[in-house]
C-alpha cells in the first residue's frame, strides 16, 4: 500500500526537487497560511508575535523536509552513528540560526518585508530554550551545530524540561528566581512523537529464576514511567543535512498503578500519575553542584553504562564478558571539571532502592575491576580503595566517574591544562594505570551562532576582506585576516562595526536601567554563571578601587582617566548564598557610582539581569574587553572567552583552562594576562595567613566591610571569605597583578590603532576554538565516525 502511495505521490509531485519553494511569493504564502491555519489568526490582521509563529512554522516545514531526507539517507548508507547523551542542551533561540543555516535568511527577510514586518523585530519575539545551566550545556548546543554542519550521522539525546533554567529577576538588587514557562506560548521547533515512547522502570526487586539449568536475574520493577520523544531538527550550514535532537518527556504510563484504579481509589490514582511527570518537570538549576543528586553533572552517562549492561545481560541474555566487551567499546566519557568535590556520587541506599538491578551490576563491575587491579598492583589497599567504584565511609556511595573511567576506553578532558590536572590530581591513580585512556579535546564554539547570527556586520566585513564566505564552514580561513591587519581601510571598517554594535548594546542598557552610557567609553564585560572561583568579586573590588582612585584624584588628572562602562551579568544558583551576595554587592556599588555626579561618564557599572544565550548574542559583539578571572586551576576550559575572541574583543584573563591555548594562538602580547599560574596555586595556598594581601586590597575590602555601600551586616560573611588565610580563591594575592593588567588595558585603549590591531588579530587567531575543530577531533580519535552527506 505504501509502495502504491509512493508511486502516486511521485507521479504528482516528482517534477519538483522539493515540495517547498523559497521564492518570495511562496514564502509569503507559507507564512500567511500558517498564520491562518496553524496559529488561527486572520491573515489580514496579525501582530509581531503571530508573524514570528507563522514564520517559524514555515521554517519548520523546511527543516522537516531536510530532516526526512537526511534520515532516509542515513538509513540507506547505514554508517556508524553517534548518540550524544547530555542532560542539558542550552539551545537559545532557533529562528535566525535556522534560516541562516538553511541559507534562506535574506529571502525570508524580504518576504516579511513585503508583508509589512521586519525580520529582526519578528526574531526578537522568540524566547530562549534554556534547557541547561551554563558552559557544559551551551557546549552541547554548539557541538550539535557542528555535527550537523560537518555531516556526521549523529543524534543528540536529552530531556525536555517543562521549565528551563529559572528567570532571574532583580528586586532591590537581590536576585529572585521565577519559573521559566518556556512552553506556554507553544514551541514551533519541536515535533511531538506520540508513538515513540518507551517504558522506564524504577524501584522493585531483583529475583532469581532458573531457566534451563541456569539462574538468571529478573528485575520486577515497582513503577513504570513512559518516556515520550520530542524531536528538534538541527540544520547544518551549507549542507542539506539536518540531524535530530531527541528530547524525552516523562509521562505517566498506562500501567501506572492499575491496582489503585481497581480498588476504587480513582482520584488518588489520577493524582499519583502526575508524579511521573515530575521527572522532566524542571531543570536542576545548580551549575556544578557539590551536592549529591542523581540527575545532574557530567558523569550522567555512567548510569547508561549499567543500563546497557542490563539490557545485554538480562534481556538479550549475552554472557557477562561479551556484554562488557560491547559496553566498554561504545561508551566514551568527557569530564568537565577539575573539582574532586564536584564528581558525582550516588548513595548506595538511594540507588539500591530506585534501581536495584543497576546497583547489582555496578557491584559486579567493581568486583571484577578490583580483582584485575589486585593482580596488577598487588595488595596496596589505600590505592585499591581510592580507585574502587564503591566508596566506603559514612555514606556508602557509587563514584560515577570511576565507573566511567573503568568502562570507557577513552576519557576526555576539555583543555590542555584540564588534562594535566586530571593526570596529576583528579584521576592520578587511573592515569598511572591506563595512561593511554586519557586525552583532551579543546572545547570550541560555533562561529555560525556566535559570529554569523549574532554579529552580521562583522560577518560581512570578514567575508569582504577574505573574499569569501567559506570561513563559515572552514574556520581556518580566519587566519587570512592577519595579512590585512595594518590596512587602514580594514581598521576603519572594523572600528565602525564595533561602534554600531556598541550603540545597540548601549540602547539595550538604557531600556533596561535608564542609564545612558558613552560610546567612547571602554565596554568592559564579565558575563557567566556567578561562582566564587570565577571571581566576579575580584572584578567588583577592582571597580571599587577605580572609583576610589578617581574620587581621590586632582581634577586635572581626571582627564587622563579612560572612561569605562563595566558590565556584569550572570545567574547564581538559588541556594548559593555567597554568589547571591556578590550580585547584591554589584548593585549597591553600581548605585553609588552611577549616581555620583562627580564621576559622570568616567565610570559606570551595569548589571544585566537574566543573562542567557540571547543576551550573550547582544552583549558579546558590543564589548571591547572581556574578563575571565578564574583562579588558575579551576576553570576546566571556559568557552565564553572563545565567543569574545571570535568577535574581536580583547581578553583580560588568568592563565587558566582554554586561555592557555588561546595565548598560544593569538600571542600573550595580544591579551592582558595576570595572576598566579596553575602550578603556583597549591604552594600559595599552603602559605595560609602568612600570605598577606596588599594594602589597596585591604582598603577596598574595608570599604565594603565598614558599610560604605550600605548593607554592612549582609556583606560580612562575604568579606570574611577574603581574610588572610581564608582567601581560598586568592583574590588578595592576585589583586595587584589584576590592577596592572587593567592599567595595561587602559593604556592600550587610548591608542585606538593598537587596540584595533589586537582586536583583528584576536578574530584571526580564533580558528582553533571553533566547535567544528573539536568535533572533527572527537570523530577521528574518540568516536570513529565518518561524514555522511545527504545529496542536495
Ligand atoms: C559546567 O557548565 C561545567 C562543568 C561542570 O562540571 C558542570 Cl556540572 C557544568 C563547565 C566548566 O565549568 C567549563 O570550564 C567548561 O568550559 C564547560 O563545562 C564545557 O566543557
PDB file of N, CA, C and O in Angstrom, residues 232-284:
ATOM      1  N   UNK A 232      13.751  17.627  17.679  1.00  0.00           N
ATOM      2  CA  UNK A 232      14.126  19.005  17.345  1.00  0.00           C
ATOM      3  C   UNK A 232      15.151  18.966  16.222  1.00  0.00           C
ATOM      4  O   UNK A 232      16.300  18.594  16.458  1.00  0.00           O
ATOM      5  N   UNK A 233      14.730  19.296  15.001  1.00  0.00           N
ATOM      6  CA  UNK A 233      15.679  19.229  13.882  1.00  0.00           C
ATOM      7  C   UNK A 233      16.791  20.266  14.026  1.00  0.00           C
ATOM      8  O   UNK A 233      16.526  21.420  14.382  1.00  0.00           O
ATOM      9  N   UNK A 234      18.008  19.845  13.758  1.00  0.00           N
ATOM     10  CA  UNK A 234      19.174  20.735  13.825  1.00  0.00           C
ATOM     11  C   UNK A 234      19.786  20.830  12.434  1.00  0.00           C
ATOM     12  O   UNK A 234      20.416  19.879  11.965  1.00  0.00           O
ATOM     13  N   UNK A 235      19.594  21.969  11.744  1.00  0.00           N
ATOM     14  CA  UNK A 235      20.110  22.065  10.380  1.00  0.00           C
ATOM     15  C   UNK A 235      21.600  22.383  10.354  1.00  0.00           C
ATOM     16  O   UNK A 235      22.081  23.171  11.164  1.00  0.00           O
ATOM     17  N   UNK A 236      22.308  21.758   9.429  1.00  0.00           N
ATOM     18  CA  UNK A 236      23.704  22.122   9.216  1.00  0.00           C
ATOM     19  C   UNK A 236      23.769  23.361   8.323  1.00  0.00           C
ATOM     20  O   UNK A 236      22.792  23.713   7.668  1.00  0.00           O
ATOM     21  N   UNK A 237      24.917  23.995   8.298  1.00  0.00           N
ATOM     22  CA  UNK A 237      25.121  25.159   7.422  1.00  0.00           C
ATOM     23  C   UNK A 237      25.788  24.689   6.128  1.00  0.00           C
ATOM     24  O   UNK A 237      26.778  23.946   6.169  1.00  0.00           O
ATOM     25  N   UNK A 238      25.261  25.150   5.002  1.00  0.00           N
ATOM     26  CA  UNK A 238      25.884  24.810   3.720  1.00  0.00           C
ATOM     27  C   UNK A 238      25.788  23.336   3.376  1.00  0.00           C
ATOM     28  O   UNK A 238      26.644  22.794   2.686  1.00  0.00           O
ATOM     29  N   UNK A 239      24.795  22.670   3.898  1.00  0.00           N
ATOM     30  CA  UNK A 239      24.581  21.256   3.598  1.00  0.00           C
ATOM     31  C   UNK A 239      23.085  20.998   3.661  1.00  0.00           C
ATOM     32  O   UNK A 239      22.345  21.781   4.260  1.00  0.00           O
ATOM     33  N   UNK A 240      22.648  19.909   3.051  1.00  0.00           N
ATOM     34  CA  UNK A 240      21.241  19.560   3.168  1.00  0.00           C
ATOM     35  C   UNK A 240      20.969  18.832   4.488  1.00  0.00           C
ATOM     36  O   UNK A 240      19.818  18.709   4.908  1.00  0.00           O
ATOM     37  N   UNK A 241      22.032  18.366   5.131  1.00  0.00           N
ATOM     38  CA  UNK A 241      21.836  17.574   6.354  1.00  0.00           C
ATOM     39  C   UNK A 241      21.141  18.344   7.472  1.00  0.00           C
ATOM     40  O   UNK A 241      21.446  19.508   7.729  1.00  0.00           O
ATOM     41  N   UNK A 242      20.193  17.682   8.103  1.00  0.00           N
ATOM     42  CA  UNK A 242      19.603  18.171   9.358  1.00  0.00           C
ATOM     43  C   UNK A 242      19.543  16.970  10.291  1.00  0.00           C
ATOM     44  O   UNK A 242      18.967  15.950   9.925  1.00  0.00           O
ATOM     45  N   UNK A 243      20.178  17.096  11.430  1.00  0.00           N
ATOM     46  CA  UNK A 243      20.184  15.967  12.358  1.00  0.00           C
ATOM     47  C   UNK A 243      19.119  16.175  13.427  1.00  0.00           C
ATOM     48  O   UNK A 243      18.376  17.155  13.395  1.00  0.00           O
ATOM     49  N   UNK A 244      19.062  15.258  14.352  1.00  0.00           N
ATOM     50  CA  UNK A 244      17.970  15.289  15.307  1.00  0.00           C
ATOM     51  C   UNK A 244      18.462  15.415  16.740  1.00  0.00           C
ATOM     52  O   UNK A 244      19.403  14.746  17.139  1.00  0.00           O
ATOM     53  N   UNK A 245      17.811  16.303  17.451  1.00  0.00           N
ATOM     54  CA  UNK A 245      17.996  16.343  18.899  1.00  0.00           C
ATOM     55  C   UNK A 245      16.703  15.807  19.494  1.00  0.00           C
ATOM     56  O   UNK A 245      15.641  16.424  19.356  1.00  0.00           O
ATOM     57  N   UNK A 246      16.783  14.616  20.083  1.00  0.00           N
ATOM     58  CA  UNK A 246      15.574  13.986  20.615  1.00  0.00           C
ATOM     59  C   UNK A 246      15.526  14.208  22.124  1.00  0.00           C
ATOM     60  O   UNK A 246      16.431  13.778  22.848  1.00  0.00           O
ATOM     61  N   UNK A 247      14.496  14.924  22.561  1.00  0.00           N
ATOM     62  CA  UNK A 247      14.345  15.214  23.983  1.00  0.00           C
ATOM     63  C   UNK A 247      13.179  14.409  24.532  1.00  0.00           C
ATOM     64  O   UNK A 247      12.116  14.340  23.895  1.00  0.00           O
ATOM     65  N   UNK A 248      13.375  13.811  25.682  1.00  0.00           N
ATOM     66  CA  UNK A 248      12.359  12.930  26.255  1.00  0.00           C
ATOM     67  C   UNK A 248      11.568  13.650  27.338  1.00  0.00           C
ATOM     68  O   UNK A 248      12.144  14.353  28.168  1.00  0.00           O
ATOM     69  N   UNK A 249      10.250  13.450  27.285  1.00  0.00           N
ATOM     70  CA  UNK A 249       9.398  13.968  28.362  1.00  0.00           C
ATOM     71  C   UNK A 249       8.825  12.779  29.114  1.00  0.00           C
ATOM     72  O   UNK A 249       8.467  11.772  28.504  1.00  0.00           O
ATOM     73  N   UNK A 250       8.735  12.894  30.424  1.00  0.00           N
ATOM     74  CA  UNK A 250       8.175  11.807  31.223  1.00  0.00           C
ATOM     75  C   UNK A 250       6.661  11.960  31.301  1.00  0.00           C
ATOM     76  O   UNK A 250       6.143  13.046  31.581  1.00  0.00           O
ATOM     77  N   UNK A 251       5.968  10.878  31.015  1.00  0.00           N
ATOM     78  CA  UNK A 251       4.504  10.877  31.101  1.00  0.00           C
ATOM     79  C   UNK A 251       4.093   9.663  31.934  1.00  0.00           C
ATOM     80  O   UNK A 251       4.807   8.660  31.945  1.00  0.00           O
ATOM     81  N   UNK A 252       2.939   9.737  32.569  1.00  0.00           N
ATOM     82  CA  UNK A 252       2.509   8.555  33.315  1.00  0.00           C
ATOM     83  C   UNK A 252       2.281   7.388  32.362  1.00  0.00           C
ATOM     84  O   UNK A 252       1.838   7.583  31.234  1.00  0.00           O
ATOM     85  N   UNK A 253       2.608   6.219  32.818  1.00  0.00           N
ATOM     86  CA  UNK A 253       2.446   5.056  31.968  1.00  0.00           C
ATOM     87  C   UNK A 253       1.029   4.507  32.106  1.00  0.00           C
ATOM     88  O   UNK A 253       0.371   4.700  33.123  1.00  0.00           O
ATOM     89  N   UNK A 254       0.546   3.816  31.079  1.00  0.00           N
ATOM     90  CA  UNK A 254      -0.793   3.233  31.125  1.00  0.00           C
ATOM     91  C   UNK A 254      -0.930   2.213  32.240  1.00  0.00           C
ATOM     92  O   UNK A 254      -1.990   2.048  32.820  1.00  0.00           O
ATOM     93  N   UNK A 255       0.207   1.538  32.504  1.00  0.00           N
ATOM     94  CA  UNK A 255       0.137   0.507  33.537  1.00  0.00           C
ATOM     95  C   UNK A 255       0.214   1.111  34.931  1.00  0.00           C
ATOM     96  O   UNK A 255       0.141   0.408  35.918  1.00  0.00           O
ATOM     97  N   UNK A 256       0.379   2.414  34.956  1.00  0.00           N
ATOM     98  CA  UNK A 256       0.677   3.064  36.220  1.00  0.00           C
ATOM     99  C   UNK A 256      -0.390   2.796  37.281  1.00  0.00           C
ATOM    100  O   UNK A 256      -1.548   3.184  37.160  1.00  0.00           O
ATOM    101  N   UNK A 257       0.024   2.117  38.280  1.00  0.00           N
ATOM    102  CA  UNK A 257      -0.828   1.894  39.440  1.00  0.00           C
ATOM    103  C   UNK A 257      -2.259   1.448  39.109  1.00  0.00           C
ATOM    104  O   UNK A 257      -3.225   2.022  39.581  1.00  0.00           O
ATOM    105  N   UNK A 258      -2.362   0.439  38.283  1.00  0.00           N
ATOM    106  CA  UNK A 258      -3.671  -0.110  37.928  1.00  0.00           C
ATOM    107  C   UNK A 258      -4.430  -0.565  39.168  1.00  0.00           C
ATOM    108  O   UNK A 258      -5.654  -0.480  39.247  1.00  0.00           O
ATOM    109  N   UNK A 259      -3.637  -1.043  40.111  1.00  0.00           N
ATOM    110  CA  UNK A 259      -4.254  -1.573  41.316  1.00  0.00           C
ATOM    111  C   UNK A 259      -5.152  -0.549  42.005  1.00  0.00           C
ATOM    112  O   UNK A 259      -6.273  -0.858  42.401  1.00  0.00           O
ATOM    113  N   UNK A 260      -4.667   0.669  42.101  1.00  0.00           N
ATOM    114  CA  UNK A 260      -5.466   1.703  42.776  1.00  0.00           C
ATOM    115  C   UNK A 260      -6.777   1.949  42.043  1.00  0.00           C
ATOM    116  O   UNK A 260      -7.813   2.161  42.654  1.00  0.00           O
ATOM    117  N   UNK A 261      -6.710   1.921  40.712  1.00  0.00           N
ATOM    118  CA  UNK A 261      -7.958   2.087  39.965  1.00  0.00           C
ATOM    119  C   UNK A 261      -8.939   0.994  40.377  1.00  0.00           C
ATOM    120  O   UNK A 261     -10.097   1.239  40.631  1.00  0.00           O
ATOM    121  N   UNK A 262      -8.372  -0.224  40.388  1.00  0.00           N
ATOM    122  CA  UNK A 262      -9.239  -1.359  40.629  1.00  0.00           C
ATOM    123  C   UNK A 262      -9.805  -1.378  42.039  1.00  0.00           C
ATOM    124  O   UNK A 262     -10.888  -1.870  42.263  1.00  0.00           O
ATOM    125  N   UNK A 263      -9.023  -0.802  42.971  1.00  0.00           N
ATOM    126  CA  UNK A 263      -9.552  -0.773  44.324  1.00  0.00           C
ATOM    127  C   UNK A 263     -10.463   0.428  44.524  1.00  0.00           C
ATOM    128  O   UNK A 263     -10.898   0.707  45.621  1.00  0.00           O
ATOM    129  N   UNK A 264     -10.693   1.164  43.464  1.00  0.00           N
ATOM    130  CA  UNK A 264     -11.680   2.216  43.537  1.00  0.00           C
ATOM    131  C   UNK A 264     -11.153   3.576  43.956  1.00  0.00           C
ATOM    132  O   UNK A 264     -11.907   4.527  44.060  1.00  0.00           O
ATOM    133  N   UNK A 265      -9.846   3.662  44.173  1.00  0.00           N
ATOM    134  CA  UNK A 265      -9.311   4.951  44.603  1.00  0.00           C
ATOM    135  C   UNK A 265      -8.943   5.783  43.368  1.00  0.00           C
ATOM    136  O   UNK A 265      -7.793   6.124  43.150  1.00  0.00           O
ATOM    137  N   UNK A 266      -9.953   6.095  42.596  1.00  0.00           N
ATOM    138  CA  UNK A 266      -9.746   6.711  41.284  1.00  0.00           C
ATOM    139  C   UNK A 266      -9.026   8.061  41.362  1.00  0.00           C
ATOM    140  O   UNK A 266      -8.045   8.308  40.664  1.00  0.00           O
ATOM    141  N   UNK A 267      -9.536   8.943  42.223  1.00  0.00           N
ATOM    142  CA  UNK A 267      -8.963  10.292  42.276  1.00  0.00           C
ATOM    143  C   UNK A 267      -7.495  10.261  42.679  1.00  0.00           C
ATOM    144  O   UNK A 267      -6.638  10.866  42.029  1.00  0.00           O
ATOM    145  N   UNK A 268      -7.212   9.504  43.715  1.00  0.00           N
ATOM    146  CA  UNK A 268      -5.819   9.429  44.142  1.00  0.00           C
ATOM    147  C   UNK A 268      -4.931   8.798  43.090  1.00  0.00           C
ATOM    148  O   UNK A 268      -3.768   9.180  42.938  1.00  0.00           O
ATOM    149  N   UNK A 269      -5.469   7.851  42.379  1.00  0.00           N
ATOM    150  CA  UNK A 269      -4.677   7.211  41.326  1.00  0.00           C
ATOM    151  C   UNK A 269      -4.324   8.228  40.242  1.00  0.00           C
ATOM    152  O   UNK A 269      -3.199   8.280  39.764  1.00  0.00           O
ATOM    153  N   UNK A 270      -5.281   9.071  39.894  1.00  0.00           N
ATOM    154  CA  UNK A 270      -5.012  10.113  38.892  1.00  0.00           C
ATOM    155  C   UNK A 270      -3.978  11.099  39.417  1.00  0.00           C
ATOM    156  O   UNK A 270      -3.044  11.476  38.719  1.00  0.00           O
ATOM    157  N   UNK A 271      -4.151  11.511  40.655  1.00  0.00           N
ATOM    158  CA  UNK A 271      -3.201  12.469  41.239  1.00  0.00           C
ATOM    159  C   UNK A 271      -1.800  11.875  41.265  1.00  0.00           C
ATOM    160  O   UNK A 271      -0.818  12.551  40.989  1.00  0.00           O
ATOM    161  N   UNK A 272      -1.740  10.611  41.577  1.00  0.00           N
ATOM    162  CA  UNK A 272      -0.466   9.921  41.639  1.00  0.00           C
ATOM    163  C   UNK A 272       0.255   9.923  40.295  1.00  0.00           C
ATOM    164  O   UNK A 272       1.469  10.000  40.228  1.00  0.00           O
ATOM    165  N   UNK A 273      -0.549   9.837  39.254  1.00  0.00           N
ATOM    166  CA  UNK A 273       0.046   9.794  37.911  1.00  0.00           C
ATOM    167  C   UNK A 273       0.901  11.028  37.631  1.00  0.00           C
ATOM    168  O   UNK A 273       1.872  10.974  36.886  1.00  0.00           O
ATOM    169  N   UNK A 274       0.497  12.132  38.244  1.00  0.00           N
ATOM    170  CA  UNK A 274       1.255  13.372  37.985  1.00  0.00           C
ATOM    171  C   UNK A 274       2.692  13.259  38.461  1.00  0.00           C
ATOM    172  O   UNK A 274       3.572  13.934  37.964  1.00  0.00           O
ATOM    173  N   UNK A 275       2.897  12.399  39.437  1.00  0.00           N
ATOM    174  CA  UNK A 275       4.248  12.201  39.969  1.00  0.00           C
ATOM    175  C   UNK A 275       5.232  11.832  38.861  1.00  0.00           C
ATOM    176  O   UNK A 275       6.366  12.261  38.865  1.00  0.00           O
ATOM    177  N   UNK A 276       4.732  11.035  37.916  1.00  0.00           N
ATOM    178  CA  UNK A 276       5.606  10.572  36.836  1.00  0.00           C
ATOM    179  C   UNK A 276       6.170  11.755  36.066  1.00  0.00           C
ATOM    180  O   UNK A 276       7.334  11.780  35.683  1.00  0.00           O
ATOM    181  N   UNK A 277       5.321  12.759  35.843  1.00  0.00           N
ATOM    182  CA  UNK A 277       5.735  13.893  35.019  1.00  0.00           C
ATOM    183  C   UNK A 277       6.801  14.744  35.686  1.00  0.00           C
ATOM    184  O   UNK A 277       7.514  15.490  35.023  1.00  0.00           O
ATOM    185  N   UNK A 278       6.909  14.623  36.990  1.00  0.00           N
ATOM    186  CA  UNK A 278       7.887  15.480  37.664  1.00  0.00           C
ATOM    187  C   UNK A 278       9.318  15.161  37.245  1.00  0.00           C
ATOM    188  O   UNK A 278      10.197  15.991  37.400  1.00  0.00           O
ATOM    189  N   UNK A 279       9.548  13.982  36.688  1.00  0.00           N
ATOM    190  CA  UNK A 279      10.918  13.630  36.304  1.00  0.00           C
ATOM    191  C   UNK A 279      11.493  14.648  35.332  1.00  0.00           C
ATOM    192  O   UNK A 279      12.625  15.083  35.470  1.00  0.00           O
ATOM    193  N   UNK A 280      10.703  15.037  34.335  1.00  0.00           N
ATOM    194  CA  UNK A 280      11.230  16.016  33.382  1.00  0.00           C
ATOM    195  C   UNK A 280      10.588  17.381  33.603  1.00  0.00           C
ATOM    196  O   UNK A 280      10.516  18.197  32.711  1.00  0.00           O
ATOM    197  N   UNK A 281      10.153  17.617  34.820  1.00  0.00           N
ATOM    198  CA  UNK A 281       9.460  18.862  35.100  1.00  0.00           C
ATOM    199  C   UNK A 281      10.376  20.074  35.059  1.00  0.00           C
ATOM    200  O   UNK A 281      10.090  21.076  34.441  1.00  0.00           O
ATOM    201  N   UNK A 282      11.473  19.977  35.758  1.00  0.00           N
ATOM    202  CA  UNK A 282      12.299  21.176  35.918  1.00  0.00           C
ATOM    203  C   UNK A 282      13.781  20.845  35.852  1.00  0.00           C
ATOM    204  O   UNK A 282      14.227  19.816  36.342  1.00  0.00           O
ATOM    205  N   UNK A 283      14.481  21.742  35.186  1.00  0.00           N
ATOM    206  CA  UNK A 283      15.936  21.629  35.117  1.00  0.00           C
ATOM    207  C   UNK A 283      16.524  21.951  36.481  1.00  0.00           C
ATOM    208  O   UNK A 283      16.138  22.935  37.106  1.00  0.00           O
ATOM    209  N   UNK A 284      17.469  21.175  36.927  1.00  0.00           N
ATOM    210  CA  UNK A 284      18.113  21.435  38.215  1.00  0.00           C
ATOM    211  C   UNK A 284      19.052  22.630  38.074  1.00  0.00           C
ATOM    212  O   UNK A 284      19.969  22.594  37.268  1.00  0.00           O
TER     213      UNK A 284
END
